[in-house]
Short mmCIF file of C-alpha atoms in Angstrom, two decimals:
data_model
loop_
_atom_site.label_atom_id
_atom_site.label_comp_id
_atom_site.label_asym_id
_atom_site.label_seq_id
_atom_site.Cartn_x
_atom_site.Cartn_y
_atom_site.Cartn_z
CA UNK E 1 110.07 13.66 170.88
CA UNK E 2 106.69 14.87 172.11
CA UNK E 3 105.29 12.83 175.00
CA UNK E 4 101.74 13.37 176.31
CA UNK E 5 100.10 11.54 179.21
CA UNK E 6 96.66 11.93 180.80
CA UNK E 7 97.85 11.81 184.41
CA UNK E 8 94.57 12.59 186.22
CA UNK E 9 90.94 13.49 185.63
CA UNK E 10 87.69 13.99 187.51
CA UNK E 11 86.46 10.56 188.69
CA UNK E 12 83.48 9.47 186.58
CA UNK E 13 83.57 12.75 184.61
CA UNK E 14 80.46 12.03 182.54
CA UNK E 15 78.41 11.16 185.62
CA UNK E 16 79.52 14.37 187.35
CA UNK E 17 78.47 16.44 184.33
CA UNK E 18 75.16 14.58 184.08
CA UNK E 19 74.49 15.29 187.77
CA UNK E 20 75.08 19.00 187.18
CA UNK E 21 72.71 18.92 184.19
CA UNK E 22 70.10 17.00 186.20
CA UNK E 23 70.16 19.72 188.85
CA UNK E 24 69.58 22.38 186.19
CA UNK E 25 66.55 20.67 184.65
CA UNK E 26 64.78 18.96 187.55
CA UNK E 27 63.72 19.51 191.15
CA UNK E 28 66.36 17.07 192.39
CA UNK E 29 68.00 17.58 195.77
CA UNK E 30 71.72 17.20 196.41
CA UNK E 31 71.48 13.96 198.46
CA UNK E 32 69.76 12.12 195.60
CA UNK E 33 71.47 13.90 192.70
CA UNK E 34 73.40 10.83 191.57
CA UNK E 35 70.46 8.44 191.91
CA UNK E 36 69.43 6.76 188.67
CA UNK E 37 72.41 8.04 186.70
CA UNK E 38 73.24 4.78 185.00
CA UNK E 39 75.28 4.74 181.77
CA UNK E 40 72.27 5.14 179.48
CA UNK E 41 70.72 8.05 181.38
CA UNK E 42 74.09 9.76 181.74
CA UNK E 43 74.57 9.50 177.98
CA UNK E 44 71.10 11.02 177.38
CA UNK E 45 71.89 13.99 179.62
CA UNK E 46 75.20 14.60 177.83
CA UNK E 47 73.64 14.33 174.39
CA UNK E 48 70.92 16.75 175.46
CA UNK E 49 73.51 19.28 176.66
CA UNK E 50 75.36 18.99 173.35
CA UNK E 51 72.16 19.42 171.31
CA UNK E 52 71.10 22.45 173.38
CA UNK E 53 74.54 24.04 173.34
CA UNK E 54 74.39 24.22 177.15
CA UNK E 55 78.10 24.10 177.96
CA UNK E 56 78.44 25.30 181.56
CA UNK E 57 77.78 21.87 183.19
CA UNK E 58 80.73 20.31 181.37
CA UNK E 59 83.06 22.69 183.20
CA UNK E 60 82.72 20.41 186.24
CA UNK E 61 84.93 17.76 184.62
CA UNK E 62 88.65 18.48 184.44
CA UNK E 63 91.60 16.67 182.86
CA UNK E 64 95.31 16.96 183.70
CA UNK E 65 98.06 16.21 181.17
CA UNK E 66 101.79 15.75 181.52
CA UNK E 67 103.54 17.08 178.40
CA UNK E 68 107.22 17.09 177.45
CA UNK E 69 109.39 17.31 174.37
CA UNK E 70 107.62 20.42 173.09
CA UNK E 71 109.11 23.80 172.23
CA UNK E 72 108.96 27.13 174.00
CA UNK E 73 107.21 28.30 170.84
CA UNK E 74 104.36 25.91 171.66
CA UNK E 75 104.36 27.17 175.25
CA UNK E 76 103.69 30.70 174.01
CA UNK E 77 100.68 29.41 172.05
CA UNK E 78 99.09 27.10 174.61
CA UNK E 79 99.18 29.69 177.40
CA UNK E 80 96.88 31.87 175.30
CA UNK E 81 94.17 29.43 176.42
CA UNK E 82 93.65 31.27 179.68
CA UNK E 83 90.96 29.07 181.28
CA UNK E 84 93.56 26.46 182.15
CA UNK E 85 96.27 25.82 184.72
CA UNK E 86 99.93 25.50 183.79
CA UNK E 87 103.03 24.38 185.67
CA UNK E 88 106.14 24.72 183.49
CA UNK E 89 109.74 23.69 184.06
CA UNK E 90 111.63 26.82 185.06
CA UNK E 91 114.63 27.98 183.05
CA UNK E 92 115.52 30.08 186.08
CA UNK E 93 115.97 27.17 188.49
CA UNK E 94 116.99 24.45 186.00
CA UNK E 95 120.35 24.78 184.21
CA UNK E 96 120.00 23.28 180.74
CA UNK E 97 123.30 21.41 180.58
CA UNK E 98 121.55 18.76 178.47
CA UNK E 99 120.29 21.18 175.83
CA UNK E 100 117.40 19.68 173.83
CA UNK E 101 115.35 21.24 171.09
CA UNK E 102 112.52 20.57 168.64
CA UNK E 103 113.32 20.29 164.93
CA UNK E 104 110.38 21.38 162.73
CA UNK E 105 109.43 18.76 160.09
CA UNK E 106 109.90 21.27 157.26
CA UNK E 107 113.50 21.80 158.38
CA UNK E 108 114.05 18.06 158.90
CA UNK E 109 112.98 17.44 155.29
CA UNK E 110 115.61 19.69 153.69
CA UNK E 111 119.18 18.49 154.34
CA UNK E 112 120.77 21.92 153.86
CA UNK E 113 118.22 23.58 156.14
CA UNK E 114 118.62 20.85 158.77
CA UNK E 115 122.40 21.22 158.76
CA UNK E 116 122.13 24.99 159.21
CA UNK E 117 119.54 24.55 161.97
CA UNK E 118 121.61 21.99 163.91
CA UNK E 119 124.66 24.24 163.66
CA UNK E 120 122.62 27.14 165.02
CA UNK E 121 121.38 24.99 167.91
CA UNK E 122 124.92 23.89 168.77
CA UNK E 123 126.04 27.50 168.78
CA UNK E 124 123.07 28.55 170.93
CA UNK E 125 123.81 25.78 173.44
CA UNK E 126 127.48 26.74 173.63
CA UNK E 127 126.67 30.44 173.98
CA UNK E 128 124.10 29.74 176.70
CA UNK E 129 126.46 27.63 178.81
CA UNK E 130 129.39 30.01 178.31
CA UNK E 131 127.23 32.94 179.35
CA UNK E 132 125.86 31.04 182.35
CA UNK E 133 129.34 30.11 183.61
CA UNK E 134 130.70 33.63 183.18
CA UNK E 135 127.73 35.16 184.96
CA UNK E 136 127.97 32.57 187.74
CA UNK E 137 131.63 33.35 188.38
CA UNK E 138 130.93 37.07 188.42
CA UNK E 139 128.01 36.77 190.84
CA UNK E 140 129.92 34.37 193.12
CA UNK E 141 132.92 36.71 193.31
CA UNK E 142 130.68 39.67 194.16
CA UNK E 143 128.69 37.79 196.79
CA UNK E 144 131.84 36.43 198.48
CA UNK E 145 133.35 39.91 198.45
CA UNK E 146 130.23 41.05 200.30
CA UNK E 147 130.92 38.46 203.01
CA UNK E 148 128.71 35.54 201.95
CA UNK E 149 130.20 32.06 202.57
CA UNK E 150 131.50 30.46 199.37
CA UNK E 151 129.06 27.52 199.29
CA UNK E 152 126.04 29.76 199.75
CA UNK E 153 127.42 32.33 197.31
CA UNK E 154 127.88 29.75 194.56
CA UNK E 155 124.40 28.32 195.09
CA UNK E 156 122.84 31.77 194.80
CA UNK E 157 125.14 32.73 191.91
CA UNK E 158 123.96 29.75 189.86
CA UNK E 159 120.33 30.83 190.07
CA UNK E 160 121.21 34.44 189.29
CA UNK E 161 123.24 33.30 186.28
CA UNK E 162 120.43 31.09 184.95
CA UNK E 163 118.02 34.00 185.23
CA UNK E 164 119.87 36.04 182.63
CA UNK E 165 121.60 33.32 180.56
CA UNK E 166 118.19 31.97 179.51
CA UNK E 167 117.76 35.07 177.33
CA UNK E 168 120.13 33.38 174.87
CA UNK E 169 117.90 30.31 174.47
CA UNK E 170 115.90 29.87 171.23
CA UNK E 171 112.18 29.18 170.77
CA UNK E 172 113.15 25.64 169.67
CA UNK E 173 114.35 24.83 173.18
CA UNK E 174 112.39 21.92 174.70
CA UNK E 175 110.21 22.40 177.74
CA UNK E 176 107.84 20.29 179.81
CA UNK E 177 104.65 21.14 181.65
CA UNK E 178 101.57 19.95 183.49
CA UNK E 179 98.34 21.35 182.06
CA UNK E 180 94.81 21.12 183.47
CA UNK E 181 91.70 22.14 181.53
CA UNK E 182 88.02 21.58 182.13
CA UNK E 183 85.99 19.88 179.40
CA UNK E 184 84.53 23.14 178.09
CA UNK E 185 87.99 24.66 177.68
CA UNK E 186 89.18 21.47 176.02
CA UNK E 187 86.36 21.66 173.47
CA UNK E 188 87.45 25.19 172.61
CA UNK E 189 91.10 24.12 172.49
CA UNK E 190 90.31 21.23 170.14
CA UNK E 191 88.09 23.40 167.91
CA UNK E 192 90.93 25.87 167.35
CA UNK E 193 94.06 23.74 167.56
CA UNK E 194 92.93 20.57 165.74
CA UNK E 195 92.20 22.74 162.71
CA UNK E 196 94.51 22.23 159.72
CA UNK E 197 95.37 25.93 159.89
CA UNK E 198 96.78 25.60 163.40
CA UNK E 199 100.59 25.49 163.74
CA UNK E 200 101.85 21.92 163.24
CA UNK E 201 103.24 21.32 166.73
CA UNK E 202 100.25 22.44 168.75
CA UNK E 203 97.95 20.64 166.30
CA UNK E 204 99.82 17.39 166.98
CA UNK E 205 99.52 18.03 170.72
CA UNK E 206 95.79 18.76 170.51
CA UNK E 207 95.14 15.62 168.49
CA UNK E 208 97.01 13.47 171.02
CA UNK E 209 95.15 15.08 173.94
CA UNK E 210 91.83 14.33 172.23
CA UNK E 211 92.97 10.75 171.61
CA UNK E 212 93.60 10.41 175.36
CA UNK E 213 90.38 11.94 176.72
CA UNK E 214 87.94 10.37 174.27
CA UNK E 215 88.04 6.82 175.74
CA UNK E 216 87.58 8.27 179.25
CA UNK E 217 84.52 10.36 178.33
CA UNK E 218 83.26 9.43 174.83
CA UNK E 219 79.86 11.10 175.18
CA UNK E 220 81.42 14.25 176.60
CA UNK E 221 83.81 14.54 173.64
CA UNK E 222 81.69 13.01 170.87
CA UNK E 223 81.64 16.32 168.95
CA UNK E 224 85.17 17.44 169.91
CA UNK E 225 87.64 18.33 167.20
CA UNK E 226 88.16 21.06 164.60
CA UNK E 227 85.29 23.40 163.82
CA UNK E 228 84.49 21.70 160.51
CA UNK E 229 83.24 18.56 162.29
CA UNK E 230 80.04 20.35 163.31
CA UNK E 231 79.23 21.83 159.88
CA UNK E 232 80.81 24.02 157.20
CA UNK E 233 84.39 25.06 157.77
CA UNK E 234 84.36 28.17 160.00
CA UNK E 235 87.54 29.48 158.39
CA UNK E 236 85.70 30.72 155.29
CA UNK E 237 88.10 31.72 152.53
CA UNK E 238 90.99 30.54 154.72
CA UNK E 239 89.68 26.94 154.66
CA UNK E 240 92.35 24.24 154.21
CA UNK E 241 90.42 23.00 151.17
CA UNK E 242 89.94 19.39 152.28
CA UNK E 243 87.46 19.34 155.20
CA UNK E 244 86.10 15.93 154.17
CA UNK E 245 89.54 14.39 154.69
CA UNK E 246 89.84 16.11 158.07
CA UNK E 247 86.42 14.80 159.16
CA UNK E 248 87.34 11.26 158.14
CA UNK E 249 90.60 11.47 160.08
CA UNK E 250 88.75 12.37 163.26
CA UNK E 251 86.16 9.66 162.70
CA UNK E 252 89.08 7.24 162.41
CA UNK E 253 90.61 8.65 165.60
CA UNK E 254 87.37 7.88 167.47
CA UNK E 255 87.18 4.37 166.02
CA UNK E 256 90.76 3.77 167.08
CA UNK E 257 90.06 5.09 170.60
CA UNK E 258 87.02 2.85 170.94
CA UNK E 259 88.86 -0.28 169.76
#
């Protein structure tokens, strides 16, 4: 099951962004940059930035998420967002004896498809572990024949075996990661990945990430979400066909976050 936590963020992110905006539009000096930035004035600065489309100051606020229970397929998608930092559990150093995987909802909904999928996962898990053990024995025998002590040889052989056995793992295989993005990158991420046309798993992740950051910085993320929140659907002929429902869902998400 997907688990997402906001594990860290810039202290007082909205105030930091407002201070950066204040510097851009006034003759303020650094020692007094934070003076007078109460909640109301901070909100005015952030609303002004949003109305002007001046996005660079919001890069000064960053948010770090802990994510697990997602697939390697999702990993391939989220790392396309290059203005971000990623730390991902290594399949080279971690032997997946407890093989876990993500079952797509469309497969879950069809009993015959689910049965075939689960059988494939069981076979993949068995093949992976069998391959890992065979490779490990082969590497250990070679290293000991070269004069390496058995304990050291087996420790090194395990890592070498994992390195190649992971090629047998499927995209469904679960992974976990820590991801950091600044607020500007998050806005772009939400615009693309909260869209109904985004793949279901990364859309669910994006929606949960937005649900987590909104209470922390409501003015900073007041316009965050799929592209259709700001006007006509940007997907044109590829529109999902129900933008009004999407907009209402994100209004409800904000109401829920504010409650």
